Short mmCIF file of C-alpha atoms in Angstrom, two decimals:
data_model
loop_
_atom_site.label_atom_id
_atom_site.label_comp_id
_atom_site.label_asym_id
_atom_site.label_seq_id
_atom_site.Cartn_x
_atom_site.Cartn_y
_atom_site.Cartn_z
CA UNK I 1 -61.56 282.19 12.77
CA UNK I 2 -59.93 284.52 15.25
CA UNK I 3 -61.04 287.62 13.37
CA UNK I 4 -64.67 286.47 13.34
CA UNK I 5 -64.72 286.20 17.11
CA UNK I 6 -63.51 289.74 17.43
CA UNK I 7 -66.13 290.96 14.95
CA UNK I 8 -68.86 289.16 16.93
CA UNK I 9 -67.61 290.61 20.20
CA UNK I 10 -67.63 294.16 18.79
CA UNK I 11 -71.09 293.71 17.22
CA UNK I 12 -72.65 292.33 20.40
CA UNK I 13 -71.27 295.08 22.60
CA UNK I 14 -72.26 297.78 20.09
CA UNK I 15 -75.82 296.45 19.78
CA UNK I 16 -76.24 296.18 23.55
CA UNK I 17 -74.75 299.64 24.01
CA UNK I 18 -77.25 301.08 21.52
CA UNK I 19 -80.21 299.34 23.20
CA UNK I 20 -78.99 300.58 26.57
CA UNK I 21 -78.64 304.13 25.21
CA UNK I 22 -82.19 304.13 23.85
CA UNK I 23 -83.54 302.73 27.12
CA UNK I 24 -81.71 305.04 29.48
CA UNK I 25 -79.06 307.62 28.61
CA UNK I 26 -78.01 308.32 32.16
CA UNK I 27 -77.46 304.65 32.97
CA UNK I 28 -75.49 304.13 29.75
CA UNK I 29 -73.22 307.01 30.64
CA UNK I 30 -72.67 305.46 34.05
CA UNK I 31 -71.86 302.12 32.38
CA UNK I 32 -69.21 303.69 30.15
CA UNK I 33 -67.69 305.47 33.14
CA UNK I 34 -67.64 302.18 35.01
CA UNK I 35 -66.01 300.44 32.02
CA UNK I 36 -63.20 303.01 31.95
CA UNK I 37 -62.75 302.86 35.72
CA UNK I 38 -62.48 299.07 35.70
CA UNK I 39 -60.02 299.17 32.83
CA UNK I 40 -57.78 301.77 34.48
CA UNK I 41 -57.68 299.70 37.66
CA UNK I 42 -56.02 296.89 35.69
CA UNK I 43 -54.12 298.94 33.09
CA UNK I 44 -50.70 298.59 34.69
CA UNK I 45 -50.82 294.84 35.35
CA UNK I 46 -52.14 294.47 31.79
CA UNK I 47 -49.05 296.20 30.39
CA UNK I 48 -46.79 294.14 32.62
CA UNK I 49 -48.49 290.98 31.41
CA UNK I 50 -47.94 291.94 27.75
CA UNK I 51 -44.23 292.50 28.43
CA UNK I 52 -43.94 289.10 30.17
CA UNK I 53 -45.83 287.41 27.33
CA UNK I 54 -43.52 288.98 24.71
CA UNK I 55 -40.43 287.72 26.55
CA UNK I 56 -41.97 284.27 27.00
CA UNK I 57 -42.88 284.10 23.31
CA UNK I 58 -39.21 284.66 22.50
CA UNK I 59 -37.79 282.07 24.91
CA UNK I 60 -40.59 279.55 24.43
CA UNK I 61 -41.34 279.94 20.75
CA UNK I 62 -43.32 277.43 18.73
CA UNK I 63 -40.11 275.84 17.40
CA UNK I 64 -38.48 275.63 20.83
CA UNK I 65 -41.54 273.97 22.37
CA UNK I 66 -41.83 271.55 19.46
CA UNK I 67 -38.19 270.57 20.00
CA UNK I 68 -38.61 270.16 23.75
CA UNK I 69 -41.73 268.02 23.46
CA UNK I 70 -40.69 265.96 20.44
CA UNK I 71 -39.99 262.25 21.08
CA UNK I 72 -41.22 262.59 24.64
CA UNK I 73 -43.24 259.60 25.77
CA UNK I 74 -42.18 258.75 29.31
CA UNK I 75 -44.51 259.24 32.24
CA UNK I 76 -42.21 261.85 33.79
CA UNK I 77 -42.37 263.91 30.61
CA UNK I 78 -45.96 264.79 31.49
CA UNK I 79 -44.67 267.03 34.29
CA UNK I 80 -42.09 268.64 32.00
CA UNK I 81 -44.79 269.35 29.43
CA UNK I 82 -47.09 270.79 32.10
CA UNK I 83 -44.32 273.07 33.40
CA UNK I 84 -43.62 274.23 29.85
CA UNK I 85 -47.31 274.96 29.30
CA UNK I 86 -47.44 277.00 32.50
CA UNK I 87 -44.79 279.48 31.37
CA UNK I 88 -45.58 279.59 27.64
CA UNK I 89 -47.72 282.33 26.12
CA UNK I 90 -48.64 280.70 22.80
CA UNK I 91 -52.15 281.62 21.67
CA UNK I 92 -54.52 278.72 21.01
CA UNK I 93 -54.58 279.13 17.25
CA UNK I 94 -50.82 278.41 17.17
CA UNK I 95 -50.66 275.89 20.03
CA UNK I 96 -53.36 273.48 18.82
CA UNK I 97 -52.15 273.06 15.24
CA UNK I 98 -48.66 272.57 16.68
CA UNK I 99 -50.05 269.91 19.04
CA UNK I 100 -51.63 268.19 16.04
CA UNK I 101 -48.27 268.10 14.27
CA UNK I 102 -46.56 266.73 17.40
CA UNK I 103 -49.15 263.95 17.59
CA UNK I 104 -48.35 263.08 13.98
CA UNK I 105 -44.72 262.74 15.02
CA UNK I 106 -45.67 260.17 17.65
CA UNK I 107 -45.64 262.23 20.83
CA UNK I 108 -47.85 260.65 23.52
CA UNK I 109 -51.42 261.97 23.98
CA UNK I 110 -50.80 262.54 27.67
CA UNK I 111 -47.72 264.70 27.01
CA UNK I 112 -49.58 266.80 24.44
CA UNK I 113 -52.55 267.14 26.79
CA UNK I 114 -50.33 268.14 29.71
CA UNK I 115 -48.90 270.93 27.60
CA UNK I 116 -52.15 272.31 26.15
CA UNK I 117 -54.09 271.89 29.44
CA UNK I 118 -51.59 273.80 31.52
CA UNK I 119 -51.12 276.36 28.76
CA UNK I 120 -54.79 277.24 29.18
CA UNK I 121 -55.28 276.65 32.91
CA UNK I 122 -52.11 277.83 34.62
CA UNK I 123 -50.97 281.41 34.35
CA UNK I 124 -47.45 282.08 35.59
CA UNK I 125 -47.38 285.09 33.26
CA UNK I 126 -50.81 286.34 34.29
CA UNK I 127 -49.91 285.97 37.96
CA UNK I 128 -49.21 289.71 38.52
CA UNK I 129 -52.63 290.43 37.03
CA UNK I 130 -54.40 287.69 38.99
CA UNK I 131 -52.73 288.75 42.22
CA UNK I 132 -54.21 292.23 41.90
CA UNK I 133 -57.70 290.81 41.75
CA UNK I 134 -57.60 287.60 43.80
CA UNK I 135 -54.86 288.51 46.25
CA UNK I 136 -51.56 286.62 46.43
CA UNK I 137 -53.02 283.73 48.41
CA UNK I 138 -56.06 283.33 46.15
CA UNK I 139 -54.05 283.51 42.93
CA UNK I 140 -51.44 281.07 44.26
CA UNK I 141 -54.06 278.52 45.33
CA UNK I 142 -55.94 278.75 42.04
CA UNK I 143 -52.79 278.18 39.99
CA UNK I 144 -51.54 275.27 42.09
CA UNK I 145 -54.95 273.60 41.98
CA UNK I 146 -55.19 274.13 38.23
CA UNK I 147 -51.70 272.71 37.66
CA UNK I 148 -52.78 269.54 39.44
CA UNK I 149 -56.02 269.43 37.43
CA UNK I 150 -54.10 269.87 34.16
CA UNK I 151 -51.85 266.90 35.02
CA UNK I 152 -54.73 264.67 36.17
CA UNK I 153 -56.74 265.43 33.03
CA UNK I 154 -53.65 264.70 30.90
CA UNK I 155 -53.22 261.28 32.52
CA UNK I 156 -56.94 260.57 31.99
CA UNK I 157 -56.63 261.50 28.31
CA UNK I 158 -53.60 259.23 28.01
CA UNK I 159 -55.53 256.35 29.59
CA UNK I 160 -58.64 256.76 27.44
CA UNK I 161 -56.88 257.39 24.13
CA UNK I 162 -54.52 254.48 24.65
CA UNK I 163 -51.07 255.79 25.53
CA UNK I 164 -50.24 252.83 27.74
CA UNK I 165 -52.50 249.99 26.71
CA UNK S 1 -42.28 305.77 45.25
CA UNK S 2 -44.16 302.97 43.52
CA UNK S 3 -45.15 305.32 40.74
CA UNK S 4 -41.51 306.41 40.21
CA UNK S 5 -40.45 302.78 39.95
CA UNK S 6 -43.19 302.13 37.42
CA UNK S 7 -42.13 305.11 35.26
CA UNK S 8 -38.49 303.97 35.46
CA UNK S 9 -39.49 300.48 34.29
CA UNK S 10 -41.42 301.92 31.34
CA UNK S 11 -38.45 304.08 30.32
CA UNK S 12 -36.04 301.14 30.58
CA UNK S 13 -38.37 298.94 28.49
CA UNK S 14 -38.64 301.61 25.79
CA UNK S 15 -34.87 302.10 25.80
CA UNK S 16 -34.35 298.36 25.45
CA UNK S 17 -36.67 298.22 22.45
CA UNK S 18 -35.14 301.35 20.86
CA UNK S 19 -31.56 300.08 21.26
CA UNK S 20 -32.52 296.66 19.89
CA UNK S 21 -34.01 298.29 16.84
CA UNK S 22 -31.10 300.68 16.37
CA UNK S 23 -28.31 298.12 16.73
CA UNK S 24 -30.30 295.29 15.12
CA UNK S 25 -30.07 293.17 18.27
CA UNK S 26 -32.04 290.07 17.15
CA UNK S 27 -33.61 288.85 20.43
CA UNK S 28 -34.67 292.40 21.28
CA UNK S 29 -36.22 292.85 17.85
CA UNK S 30 -38.18 289.61 18.12
CA UNK S 31 -39.39 290.47 21.65
CA UNK S 32 -40.43 293.91 20.38
CA UNK S 33 -42.38 292.37 17.53
CA UNK S 34 -44.17 289.97 19.90
CA UNK S 35 -44.86 292.89 22.26
CA UNK S 36 -46.64 294.79 19.49
CA UNK S 37 -48.60 291.91 17.96
CA UNK S 38 -49.57 290.22 21.24
CA UNK S 39 -50.35 293.54 22.93
CA UNK S 40 -52.29 294.73 19.90
CA UNK S 41 -54.41 291.61 19.86
CA UNK S 42 -55.22 291.84 23.56
CA UNK S 43 -55.88 295.58 23.49
CA UNK S 44 -58.20 295.08 20.53
CA UNK S 45 -60.38 292.78 22.66
CA UNK S 46 -60.47 294.98 25.73
CA UNK S 47 -62.71 297.93 24.70
CA UNK S 48 -65.80 295.84 23.83
CA UNK S 49 -65.14 293.50 26.76
CA UNK S 50 -65.04 296.35 29.25
CA UNK S 51 -68.09 298.02 27.70
CA UNK S 52 -70.00 294.76 28.35
CA UNK S 53 -68.69 294.68 31.92
CA UNK S 54 -69.85 298.29 32.40
CA UNK S 55 -73.31 297.50 31.04
CA UNK S 56 -73.48 294.46 33.31
CA UNK S 57 -72.69 296.60 36.34
CA UNK S 58 -75.44 299.09 35.53
CA UNK S 59 -78.24 296.86 34.26
CA UNK S 60 -78.03 293.57 36.12
CA UNK S 61 -79.65 293.65 39.55
CA UNK S 62 -77.67 292.40 42.50
CA UNK S 63 -80.63 290.22 43.53
CA UNK S 64 -80.51 288.34 40.23
CA UNK S 65 -76.87 287.35 40.65
CA UNK S 66 -77.31 286.57 44.35
CA UNK S 67 -80.26 284.32 43.56
CA UNK S 68 -78.54 282.36 40.78
CA UNK S 69 -74.90 282.42 41.89
CA UNK S 70 -75.11 283.29 45.58
CA UNK S 71 -75.13 281.09 48.66
CA UNK S 72 -78.57 279.61 48.21
CA UNK S 73 -77.91 278.68 44.56
CA UNK S 74 -75.57 275.82 45.50
CA UNK S 75 -74.26 273.68 42.66
CA UNK S 76 -76.56 275.42 40.18
CA UNK S 77 -74.52 278.59 40.61
CA UNK S 78 -71.46 276.69 39.42
CA UNK S 79 -73.35 275.44 36.37
CA UNK S 80 -74.29 279.01 35.47
CA UNK S 81 -70.68 280.09 35.96
CA UNK S 82 -69.43 277.34 33.64
CA UNK S 83 -72.02 278.23 31.00
CA UNK S 84 -71.19 281.92 31.21
CA UNK S 85 -67.45 281.26 31.14
CA UNK S 86 -67.68 279.40 27.84
CA UNK S 87 -68.51 282.66 26.07
CA UNK S 88 -65.35 284.43 27.22
CA UNK S 89 -62.94 285.57 24.55
CA UNK S 90 -59.27 286.29 25.15
CA UNK S 91 -58.52 284.13 28.16
CA UNK S 92 -57.71 285.01 31.73
CA UNK S 93 -57.03 288.73 31.18
CA UNK S 94 -60.65 289.17 30.10
CA UNK S 95 -62.12 286.55 32.44
CA UNK S 96 -60.61 288.21 35.54
CA UNK S 97 -62.57 291.49 35.42
CA UNK S 98 -65.73 289.57 34.49
CA UNK S 99 -65.26 287.25 37.48
CA UNK S 100 -64.86 290.28 39.70
CA UNK S 101 -68.04 291.82 38.28
CA UNK S 102 -70.18 288.77 39.17
CA UNK S 103 -68.42 288.42 42.55
CA UNK S 104 -69.09 292.08 43.37
CA UNK S 105 -72.75 291.55 42.53
CA UNK S 106 -73.12 288.78 45.06
CA UNK S 107 -71.81 285.53 43.56
CA UNK S 108 -70.00 283.40 46.13
CA UNK S 109 -66.23 283.17 46.24
CA UNK S 110 -66.41 279.54 45.08
CA UNK S 111 -68.54 280.47 42.06
CA UNK S 112 -66.10 283.25 41.10
CA UNK S 113 -63.20 280.77 41.22
CA UNK S 114 -65.15 278.22 39.20
CA UNK S 115 -65.93 280.87 36.61
CA UNK S 116 -62.25 281.81 36.29
CA UNK S 117 -60.86 278.31 35.96
CA UNK S 118 -63.75 277.11 33.79
CA UNK S 119 -63.10 279.98 31.39
CA UNK S 120 -59.68 278.40 30.80
CA UNK S 121 -61.26 275.01 30.07
CA UNK S 122 -64.39 275.52 28.00
CA UNK S 123 -64.11 278.74 26.03
CA UNK S 124 -66.02 277.94 22.85
CA UNK S 125 -63.62 279.36 20.22
CA UNK S 126 -60.64 277.65 21.84
CA UNK S 127 -62.50 274.35 22.19
CA UNK S 128 -63.48 274.28 18.51
CA UNK S 129 -59.84 274.73 17.64
CA UNK S 130 -58.75 272.00 20.01
CA UNK S 131 -61.35 269.48 18.85
CA UNK S 132 -60.52 270.03 15.18
CA UNK S 133 -56.81 269.43 15.68
CA UNK S 134 -56.79 266.84 18.47
CA UNK S 135 -60.16 265.15 18.01
CA UNK S 136 -63.48 265.25 19.87
CA UNK S 137 -62.64 262.39 22.32
CA UNK S 138 -59.67 264.42 23.52
CA UNK S 139 -61.90 267.39 24.31
CA UNK S 140 -64.65 265.30 25.91
CA UNK S 141 -62.27 263.52 28.29
CA UNK S 142 -60.66 266.82 29.19
CA UNK S 143 -64.01 268.39 30.03
CA UNK S 144 -65.31 265.36 31.89
CA UNK S 145 -62.25 265.23 34.13
CA UNK S 146 -61.42 268.90 34.64
CA UNK S 147 -64.82 270.46 35.24
CA UNK S 148 -65.79 268.42 38.34
CA UNK S 149 -62.28 268.88 39.71
CA UNK S 150 -62.51 272.63 39.13
CA UNK S 151 -65.78 272.87 41.07
CA UNK S 152 -64.25 270.78 43.86
CA UNK S 153 -61.11 272.92 44.02
CA UNK S 154 -63.19 276.11 44.05
CA UNK S 155 -65.13 274.89 47.09
CA UNK S 156 -61.86 274.00 48.80
CA UNK S 157 -60.22 277.34 48.02
CA UNK S 158 -63.33 279.23 49.18
CA UNK S 159 -63.32 277.17 52.41
CA UNK S 160 -59.67 278.03 53.06
CA UNK S 161 -60.18 281.72 52.30
CA UNK S 162 -63.16 281.82 54.69
CA UNK S 163 -64.64 285.30 54.92
CA UNK S 164 -61.66 286.98 53.30
CA UNK S 165 -62.67 289.62 50.77
CA UNK S 166 -60.75 289.61 47.50
CA UNK S 167 -58.90 292.87 46.70
CA UNK S 168 -60.70 293.09 43.37
CA UNK S 169 -64.15 293.34 44.95
CA UNK S 170 -66.10 296.46 44.10
CA UNK S 171 -67.57 297.49 47.44
CA UNK S 172 -69.85 300.31 46.30
CA UNK S 173 -72.56 298.23 44.71
#
């Protein structure tokens, strides 16, 4: 699954690069230069992000998160789950199967949703990277807004899928 | 000064990993392993992603982006941003430079923010995974609730920021 995406991404960019090269060599050269420039601008925050993610993966491993979220069904646990999702770095292909297992164990839909929503939407770990591009104020506002959205969507999922009624 | 600090941090990080390996310090070893696998996965995505961003910069006309995602595009610009964001692979680290590319080409601040947050919500590969493990209703409710709220929050953030120009904007377009 994950490998196929990468193969598609490489194929698409290679095909487009070839078409661009046939159409206009000078422009293609400029595009590659631009690509490198853009990458170098973000290289340092990228490295910093990888270090933060590695540390987070140790402290908030799959097992640890499973333990913390297990048997959680109270309304207040939604916030705990959302906070956990904000600082975790689990990739989707680990987080979603884990969420499926947690559901099997009887964890509330809303708690699971709060975790996966904020895992995707809120980036405490990507903050140094986001700050470079959006500015501190912009990055802060986006993350706070997205935290609220993650919680609201989790409550809605709980309501629709029957957590409380 | 900042550069010296950066180099010092890199040296310390390498030392930490080397010592962990040498003295079999478990947490350090695990963190090192995550560093390599996670970093490897991300770095594997970056070359094609940045090539696409470079091609976008060279081939797409500023007028096109301004027309479809600029001020006169209104809500339609947000729809385009959401559609485009669903094709992103690799999450925020990849979505950020793409958002800056469309913003530099004349998309409004609100559209750039919508693109970023929407890329967290409706990336296709991630969504397929989610729906297969948590069910389609779960995904549908999540989309239905988060997407309108994301557009709303983007308008609000853009209103608060006013005419402020984001540091990531490429001014020599």
